[in-house]
mmCIF file of C-alpha atoms in Angstrom:
data_model
loop_
_atom_site.group_PDB
_atom_site.id
_atom_site.type_symbol
_atom_site.label_atom_id
_atom_site.label_comp_id
_atom_site.label_asym_id
_atom_site.label_seq_id
_atom_site.Cartn_x
_atom_site.Cartn_y
_atom_site.Cartn_z
ATOM 1 C CA MET A 6 92.781 112.687 111.637
ATOM 2 C CA THR A 7 95.397 110.492 113.249
ATOM 3 C CA HIS A 8 99.033 111.002 112.317
ATOM 4 C CA GLY A 9 100.235 108.245 110.017
ATOM 5 C CA ALA A 10 96.754 107.287 108.836
ATOM 6 C CA THR A 11 94.674 108.156 105.800
ATOM 7 C CA LEU A 12 90.921 108.543 105.865
ATOM 8 C CA PHE A 13 89.161 107.027 102.854
ATOM 9 C CA ALA A 14 85.543 107.720 101.900
ATOM 10 C CA ASN A 15 83.205 106.398 99.228
ATOM 11 C CA ASP A 16 80.157 107.970 97.573
ATOM 12 C CA ALA A 17 77.755 105.996 99.784
ATOM 13 C CA GLY A 18 79.114 107.695 102.916
ATOM 14 C CA GLY A 19 81.418 104.909 104.112
ATOM 15 C CA TYR A 20 84.625 105.891 105.886
ATOM 16 C CA VAL A 21 87.721 103.809 106.627
ATOM 17 C CA TYR A 22 91.035 104.739 108.282
ATOM 18 C CA VAL A 23 94.122 103.016 106.912
ATOM 19 C CA LYS A 24 97.340 103.292 108.897
ATOM 20 C CA SER A 25 100.592 103.767 107.073
ATOM 21 C CA GLY A 26 103.538 101.513 107.717
ATOM 22 C CA PHE A 27 103.793 98.063 109.251
ATOM 23 C CA SER A 28 100.589 96.153 110.040
ATOM 24 C CA TRP A 29 100.914 94.022 113.163
ATOM 25 C CA PRO A 30 97.357 92.666 112.849
ATOM 26 C CA ALA A 31 98.051 91.456 109.287
ATOM 27 C CA LEU A 32 101.276 89.805 110.449
ATOM 28 C CA LEU A 33 99.799 88.077 113.484
ATOM 29 C CA LEU A 34 96.228 87.329 112.368
ATOM 30 C CA GLY A 35 96.671 86.734 108.635
ATOM 31 C CA SER A 36 93.442 85.542 107.065
ATOM 32 C CA PHE A 37 91.390 86.607 110.094
ATOM 33 C CA TRP A 38 92.661 90.156 109.508
ATOM 34 C CA ALA A 39 91.298 90.037 105.932
ATOM 35 C CA VAL A 40 87.919 88.828 107.276
ATOM 36 C CA ALA A 41 87.847 91.632 109.852
ATOM 37 C CA LYS A 42 88.555 94.168 107.106
ATOM 38 C CA ARG A 43 85.948 92.561 104.793
ATOM 39 C CA ARG A 44 88.424 92.127 101.946
ATOM 40 C CA TRP A 45 87.201 88.848 100.463
ATOM 41 C CA TRP A 46 89.536 88.604 97.441
ATOM 42 C CA LEU A 47 92.473 89.310 99.684
ATOM 43 C CA LEU A 48 91.197 86.583 102.016
ATOM 44 C CA LEU A 49 91.090 84.080 99.158
ATOM 45 C CA LEU A 50 94.642 84.927 98.088
ATOM 46 C CA MET A 51 95.919 84.679 101.652
ATOM 47 C CA LEU A 52 94.185 81.336 102.192
ATOM 48 C CA ALA A 53 95.639 80.011 98.925
ATOM 49 C CA MET A 54 99.119 81.028 100.056
ATOM 50 C CA ASP A 55 98.547 79.474 103.501
ATOM 51 C CA VAL A 56 97.458 76.187 101.909
ATOM 52 C CA CYS A 57 100.452 76.115 99.537
ATOM 53 C CA LEU A 58 102.882 76.757 102.381
ATOM 54 C CA TRP A 59 101.184 74.147 104.567
ATOM 55 C CA PHE A 60 101.397 71.475 101.865
ATOM 56 C CA GLY A 61 105.021 72.377 101.160
ATOM 57 C CA SER A 62 105.865 72.111 104.849
ATOM 58 C CA GLN A 63 104.115 68.757 105.142
ATOM 59 C CA LEU A 64 105.980 67.438 102.107
ATOM 60 C CA ALA A 65 109.307 68.687 103.446
ATOM 61 C CA SER A 66 108.643 67.111 106.843
ATOM 62 C CA GLY A 67 107.515 63.837 105.332
ATOM 63 C CA LEU A 68 110.532 63.502 103.063
ATOM 64 C CA GLN A 69 112.864 64.607 105.878
ATOM 65 C CA ILE A 70 115.099 66.593 103.561
ATOM 66 C CA GLY A 71 116.915 69.168 105.690
ATOM 67 C CA PRO A 72 117.455 71.858 103.037
ATOM 68 C CA MET A 73 113.814 71.600 101.918
ATOM 69 C CA VAL A 74 112.609 72.021 105.513
ATOM 70 C CA LEU A 75 114.826 75.113 105.869
ATOM 71 C CA LEU A 76 113.575 76.478 102.558
ATOM 72 C CA MET A 77 109.943 76.060 103.614
ATOM 73 C CA GLY A 78 110.672 77.692 106.979
ATOM 74 C CA ALA A 79 112.257 80.654 105.192
ATOM 75 C CA ALA A 80 109.287 80.865 102.801
ATOM 76 C CA GLU A 81 106.804 80.893 105.704
ATOM 77 C CA LEU A 82 108.778 83.559 107.562
ATOM 78 C CA SER A 83 109.012 85.666 104.388
ATOM 79 C CA TYR A 84 105.264 85.387 103.878
ATOM 80 C CA LEU A 85 104.583 86.464 107.481
ATOM 81 C CA LEU A 86 106.828 89.501 107.107
ATOM 82 C CA ALA A 87 105.312 90.383 103.717
ATOM 83 C CA ARG A 88 101.846 90.377 105.309
ATOM 84 C CA GLY A 89 103.067 92.854 107.897
ATOM 85 C CA TRP A 90 104.945 95.094 105.471
ATOM 86 C CA TYR A 91 102.324 95.148 102.733
ATOM 87 C CA GLY A 92 99.069 94.585 104.657
ATOM 88 C CA ASN A 93 98.053 98.240 104.847
ATOM 89 C CA ARG A 94 99.057 98.816 101.216
ATOM 90 C CA TRP A 95 96.925 95.837 100.136
ATOM 91 C CA LEU A 96 94.019 97.226 102.151
ATOM 92 C CA GLU A 97 94.428 100.664 100.578
ATOM 93 C CA ALA A 98 94.573 99.207 97.056
ATOM 94 C CA SER A 99 91.468 97.136 97.733
ATOM 95 C CA LEU A 100 89.573 100.175 99.023
ATOM 96 C CA ARG A 101 90.584 102.236 95.992
ATOM 97 C CA SER A 102 89.361 99.482 93.671
ATOM 98 C CA HIS A 103 85.982 99.629 95.439
ATOM 99 C CA GLY A 104 85.560 103.362 94.875
ATOM 100 C CA TYR A 105 87.068 104.763 98.071
ATOM 101 C CA LYS A 106 89.113 107.954 97.745
ATOM 102 C CA PRO A 107 91.395 109.653 100.255
ATOM 103 C CA VAL A 108 89.772 112.544 102.084
ATOM 104 C CA VAL A 109 91.887 115.693 101.886
ATOM 105 C CA PRO A 110 91.474 117.911 104.961
ATOM 106 C CA ALA A 111 90.525 121.532 104.370
ATOM 107 C CA THR A 112 93.321 124.032 104.862
ATOM 108 C CA ASP A 113 93.030 127.203 106.928
ATOM 109 C CA ALA A 114 94.995 129.296 104.399
ATOM 110 C CA GLY A 115 92.392 132.063 104.071
ATOM 111 C CA LEU A 116 91.503 132.299 107.784
ATOM 112 C CA SER A 117 94.619 134.140 109.028
#
C-alpha cells in the first residue's frame, strides 16, 4: 500500500485507493475530476457551484461594481482551494456511503 493512501474495498470486490491530503486533480480539473472518479452526486454539486459562481461573476462584470468583482474573485479562489483541500475527503465520504470500507493490512505480530 502506498504511504499516505488508504485502500477501500466493497463486498463486490471493487478496490479504490484514496490519497490523503491535498488533491491537485480536484483543484485543477474540478467537475472532470468528479466524472473520472464516477462520483455523480459530487459532480452535480460541483456543477451547481460552478454555475452559481459563473452567474455571479457575469453579474459583477456587467454592473461594473469593483467591490463585487473582487468579492466574486475571492469566492472563486476560495472554491478552487476548497476543492483541493477537501477533494479526497469528499471522495472518501462518497465511497463510504456506497459501502466501501478501508482495508486494514494484516500485521506480522505472531511471525517473529
